[in-house]
Short mmCIF file of C-alpha atoms in Angstrom, two decimals:
data_model
loop_
_atom_site.label_atom_id
_atom_site.label_comp_id
_atom_site.label_asym_id
_atom_site.label_seq_id
_atom_site.Cartn_x
_atom_site.Cartn_y
_atom_site.Cartn_z
CA MET A 1 79.19 7.65 -6.80
CA LYS A 2 79.46 11.15 -5.36
CA LYS A 3 82.43 9.96 -3.31
CA TYR A 4 84.34 8.86 -6.41
CA GLY A 5 83.31 12.01 -8.25
CA MET A 6 85.18 14.10 -5.66
CA MET A 7 88.37 12.12 -6.27
CA LYS A 8 89.08 13.97 -9.53
CA TYR A 9 89.34 17.19 -7.50
CA ILE A 10 91.30 15.72 -4.59
CA LEU A 11 93.74 13.60 -6.61
CA PRO A 12 95.66 16.51 -8.25
CA SER A 13 96.24 18.08 -4.83
CA VAL A 14 97.44 14.76 -3.36
CA LEU A 15 99.76 14.16 -6.32
CA GLY A 16 101.09 17.73 -6.12
CA VAL A 17 101.86 17.50 -2.39
CA ALA A 18 103.44 14.07 -2.84
CA SER A 19 105.65 15.04 -5.80
CA LEU A 20 106.68 18.48 -4.53
CA TYR A 21 107.05 17.78 -0.79
CA LEU A 22 106.76 14.17 0.41
CA VAL A 23 108.87 12.38 -2.20
CA PRO A 24 111.77 14.93 -2.14
CA PHE A 25 111.69 14.87 1.68
CA ILE A 26 111.91 11.07 1.76
CA ILE A 27 114.71 11.03 -0.83
CA ALA A 28 116.63 13.67 1.17
CA GLN A 29 116.70 11.34 4.19
CA LYS A 30 119.74 9.68 2.63
CA TYR A 31 121.77 12.66 3.92
CA VAL A 32 120.72 11.67 7.45
CA PHE A 33 120.93 7.87 7.44
CA PHE A 34 123.64 7.27 4.82
CA SER A 35 125.99 10.14 5.62
CA SER A 36 129.59 9.37 6.62
CA ASN A 37 129.35 12.00 9.39
CA SER A 38 127.46 11.40 12.64
CA SER A 39 124.99 14.21 11.90
CA PHE A 40 122.77 13.72 14.95
CA ALA A 41 125.78 13.86 17.28
CA ASP A 42 127.34 16.83 15.48
CA ILE A 43 124.23 19.00 15.43
CA PHE A 44 123.86 19.00 19.22
CA SER A 45 127.40 20.32 19.54
CA ASN A 46 126.63 23.11 17.04
CA LEU A 47 126.32 26.40 18.96
CA GLY A 48 124.12 27.96 16.28
CA PHE A 49 121.66 25.07 16.51
CA ILE A 50 121.55 25.23 20.33
CA ILE A 51 120.88 29.00 20.28
CA SER A 52 118.22 28.67 17.58
CA ILE A 53 116.41 25.84 19.41
CA LYS A 54 116.50 27.76 22.69
CA ASN A 55 115.14 30.95 21.09
CA THR A 56 112.45 29.05 19.17
CA ALA A 57 111.31 27.19 22.31
CA VAL A 58 111.13 30.41 24.35
CA PHE A 59 109.36 32.23 21.53
CA MET A 60 106.73 29.54 21.01
CA SER A 61 106.11 28.93 24.72
CA VAL A 62 105.57 32.65 25.42
CA PHE A 63 104.00 34.17 22.32
CA ILE A 64 101.71 31.38 21.07
CA PRO A 65 99.73 31.41 24.37
CA LEU A 66 99.73 35.24 24.26
CA ALA A 67 98.32 35.24 20.71
CA VAL A 68 95.54 32.85 21.77
CA ILE A 69 94.74 34.74 24.99
CA ILE A 70 94.69 38.19 23.35
CA GLY A 71 92.60 36.85 20.46
CA PHE A 72 90.04 35.40 22.89
CA VAL A 73 89.95 38.53 25.08
CA THR A 74 89.49 40.77 22.02
CA ALA A 75 86.74 38.52 20.61
CA PHE A 76 85.04 38.41 24.03
CA ALA A 77 85.19 42.21 24.27
CA THR A 78 83.80 42.53 20.73
CA GLU A 79 80.87 40.23 21.50
CA TYR A 80 80.00 41.55 24.96
CA LEU A 81 81.28 45.15 24.99
CA ARG A 82 80.51 45.92 21.33
CA LEU A 83 83.94 47.22 20.30
CA SER A 84 83.88 49.80 17.53
CA PHE A 85 84.48 48.96 13.89
CA TRP A 86 87.88 50.72 13.95
CA VAL A 87 89.16 48.56 16.82
CA GLN A 88 88.08 45.41 14.98
CA ALA A 89 89.70 46.66 11.77
CA ALA A 90 92.95 47.42 13.63
CA VAL A 91 93.03 43.81 14.86
CA ILE A 92 92.19 42.15 11.53
CA LEU A 93 93.98 44.33 8.95
CA PRO A 94 97.59 43.33 9.87
CA ILE A 95 96.96 39.78 8.59
CA THR A 96 96.55 41.26 5.10
CA VAL A 97 99.69 43.43 5.15
CA PRO A 98 102.73 42.01 3.26
CA ALA A 99 105.95 41.75 5.28
CA SER A 100 107.97 43.84 2.81
CA SER A 101 105.60 46.82 3.10
CA VAL A 102 106.21 47.24 6.85
CA SER A 103 109.81 46.02 7.06
CA GLY A 104 111.26 49.54 7.00
CA PHE A 105 108.94 50.71 9.77
CA PHE A 106 109.83 47.85 12.11
CA ARG A 107 113.54 48.15 11.23
CA GLU A 108 113.52 51.78 12.34
CA ILE A 109 111.71 50.89 15.57
CA ALA A 110 114.13 48.05 16.36
CA ALA A 111 117.12 50.33 15.72
CA SER A 112 115.82 53.13 17.99
CA SER A 113 117.77 53.91 21.16
CA PHE A 114 114.67 53.20 23.26
CA LEU A 115 114.76 49.51 22.30
CA GLU A 116 118.54 49.01 22.42
CA ASN A 117 118.47 47.18 25.75
CA ILE A 118 115.34 45.11 25.02
CA ASN A 119 115.82 41.46 24.10
CA GLY A 120 115.43 41.11 20.34
CA LEU A 121 113.21 38.06 20.83
CA PHE A 122 110.54 40.30 22.37
CA ILE A 123 110.70 42.57 19.31
CA VAL A 124 110.10 39.51 17.10
CA GLY A 125 107.31 38.49 19.49
CA PHE A 126 105.65 41.89 19.15
CA ILE A 127 105.80 41.63 15.35
CA PHE A 128 104.31 38.13 15.56
CA LEU A 129 101.45 39.29 17.81
CA TRP A 130 100.78 42.32 15.61
CA SER A 131 100.58 40.21 12.45
CA CYS A 132 98.82 37.09 13.77
CA ILE A 133 96.30 38.04 16.48
CA GLY A 134 93.74 38.67 13.73
CA TYR A 135 93.55 34.92 13.00
CA THR A 136 92.80 33.88 16.59
CA TYR A 137 90.41 36.83 16.94
CA ILE A 138 88.35 35.68 13.93
CA ILE A 139 88.32 32.04 15.12
CA PHE A 140 87.05 32.93 18.60
CA LEU A 141 84.60 35.57 17.32
CA ILE A 142 82.93 33.07 14.97
CA SER A 143 82.76 30.50 17.78
CA LEU A 144 81.28 33.01 20.23
CA LYS A 145 78.65 34.18 17.75
CA ASN A 146 77.48 30.57 17.25
CA ARG A 147 77.31 29.72 20.97
CA ASP A 148 74.23 28.63 22.92
CA LYS A 149 73.53 31.68 25.08
CA SER A 150 71.06 29.82 27.31
CA ILE A 151 73.91 27.93 29.04
CA GLU A 152 75.64 31.17 30.06
CA GLU A 153 72.36 32.73 31.15
CA ALA A 154 71.61 29.68 33.33
CA ALA A 155 75.07 29.92 34.90
CA TYR A 156 74.57 33.62 35.74
CA LEU A 157 71.13 32.85 37.23
CA ASP A 158 72.76 30.21 39.44
CA GLY A 159 75.10 32.87 40.82
CA SER A 160 78.21 32.13 38.75
CA GLY A 161 80.52 35.13 38.34
CA THR A 162 82.02 36.33 35.06
CA PHE A 163 85.44 34.73 35.51
CA ARG A 164 84.01 31.43 36.71
CA THR A 165 81.63 31.37 33.74
CA ILE A 166 84.49 32.06 31.33
CA PHE A 167 86.87 29.41 32.70
CA SER A 168 84.33 26.73 33.72
CA ILE A 169 81.75 27.04 30.92
CA MET A 170 82.81 29.19 27.98
CA LEU A 171 86.34 27.88 27.39
CA PRO A 172 85.32 24.19 27.63
CA LEU A 173 82.39 24.87 25.27
CA HIS A 174 84.74 26.55 22.80
CA SER A 175 87.53 23.97 23.14
CA GLU A 176 87.46 23.19 19.40
CA ALA A 177 88.01 26.87 18.59
CA LEU A 178 90.78 26.95 21.20
CA VAL A 179 92.55 23.97 19.61
CA LEU A 180 92.22 25.52 16.14
CA ALA A 181 93.57 28.85 17.44
CA VAL A 182 96.62 27.11 18.95
CA ILE A 183 97.29 25.18 15.72
CA VAL A 184 96.98 28.32 13.56
CA SER A 185 99.22 30.28 15.96
CA THR A 186 101.82 27.48 15.85
CA TYR A 187 101.73 27.55 12.05
CA ASN A 188 102.10 31.34 12.02
CA SER A 189 105.00 31.18 14.49
CA LEU A 190 106.88 29.08 11.93
CA LYS A 191 106.14 31.68 9.22
CA ILE A 192 107.59 34.55 11.27
CA PHE A 193 110.95 33.92 9.54
CA ARG A 194 109.62 35.71 6.44
CA MET A 195 108.95 38.82 8.50
CA THR A 196 112.24 38.77 10.42
CA TYR A 197 114.19 38.10 7.22
CA ALA A 198 112.57 41.10 5.51
CA ILE A 199 113.22 43.34 8.53
CA PHE A 200 116.56 42.19 10.01
CA GLY A 201 118.15 40.48 7.02
CA GLU A 202 119.97 37.17 6.76
CA TYR A 203 122.02 37.56 9.94
CA PRO A 204 119.82 38.93 12.76
CA ASP A 205 121.00 39.49 16.32
CA TYR A 206 121.74 36.16 18.03
CA ARG A 207 118.79 36.77 20.37
CA MET A 208 116.48 36.72 17.32
CA PHE A 209 118.20 33.70 15.73
CA MET A 210 115.49 31.05 15.25
CA ILE A 211 115.55 27.50 13.90
CA GLN A 212 114.39 28.75 10.48
CA ASN A 213 117.45 31.06 10.33
CA PHE A 214 119.69 28.09 11.11
CA LEU A 215 118.09 25.92 8.41
CA HIS A 216 118.26 28.77 5.88
CA LEU A 217 121.99 29.24 6.46
CA LYS A 218 122.67 25.50 6.19
CA LEU A 219 120.75 25.41 2.90
CA LYS A 220 122.81 28.36 1.63
CA GLU A 221 126.02 26.54 2.63
CA LEU A 222 124.67 23.32 1.01
CA SER A 223 125.35 21.51 4.28
CA LEU A 224 122.59 19.06 3.45
CA ASP A 225 123.24 16.49 6.18
CA THR A 226 122.99 19.11 8.95
CA LEU A 227 120.04 20.74 7.19
CA MET A 228 118.07 17.48 7.04
CA VAL A 229 118.81 16.53 10.65
CA GLY A 230 117.62 19.98 11.79
CA ALA A 231 114.50 19.70 9.60
CA ASP A 232 113.74 16.19 10.95
CA LEU A 233 114.05 17.37 14.55
CA LEU A 234 111.81 20.37 13.86
CA LEU A 235 109.23 18.15 12.14
CA ALA A 236 109.28 15.69 15.04
CA PHE A 237 108.77 18.54 17.52
CA ILE A 238 105.81 19.90 15.51
CA PHE A 239 104.21 16.44 15.29
CA VAL A 240 104.57 15.88 19.05
CA LEU A 241 103.17 19.35 19.77
CA LEU A 242 100.18 18.82 17.45
CA PHE A 243 99.56 15.37 18.95
CA PHE A 244 99.27 16.82 22.47
CA ILE A 245 97.12 19.74 21.28
CA LEU A 246 94.67 17.47 19.44
CA ARG A 247 94.67 14.91 22.27
CA SER A 248 93.85 17.64 24.77
CA GLY A 249 91.04 18.89 22.53
CA GLN A 250 89.55 15.40 22.19
CA LYS A 251 89.73 14.90 25.98
CA HIS A 252 87.81 18.15 26.57
CA LYS A 253 85.26 17.17 23.90
CA ARG A 254 84.64 13.78 25.54
CA LYS A 255 84.33 15.41 28.95
CA MET A 256 81.73 17.87 27.64
CA SER A 257 79.72 15.09 25.96
CA LEU A 258 79.35 13.14 29.23
#
């Protein structure tokens, strides 16, 4: 009875997601499968798409791991070294700051002569780390505060060093938090377009040109067949990435339960 009672709260959300996202997405597939142009062949010869995919792949492969590592290190330092309140606030507060309120600041920094010769992708990466480390920090901090300290104490008594304890005991024990941190960082990496759009405008430097910029321009041009092919490829990539992340997390969980 309780199960069916919850349905009245879940059903509006399901209907909203279906009507606003799933159904329009399925209908829009006609531009992919019933288009007179060979969209899949054309998109891989599109220089803008190739550049955007390359930049997105480099960005995600470099800065998502960095966001997770820095979040864990900061949470570890908070728990074991008792970082001050101001350091913790400096890590968490950027997640509450709207992109438009800091766009002028980052635009001035990016335009400075000091950063002229630095790859624009690293500037976007810095903005991403600044705005998103707070999420991974909170995830790891909550996980560390709920840990079983007796396991670590037993490892130290057996002569295990700090690094061995971290990599052999702590990280496997907090594998669920690690998986969640990677998923949240992946989600935030796809939202970075809002920040770069507010700072660098519609046409950023080609080194900052990401897949979201490409899709935005195709939507503006109403090139719907190319837009949908690009969106399908991005969605497939995200699904494959999430599959491997969750599979890896389940494998670690089974290994720890043995």
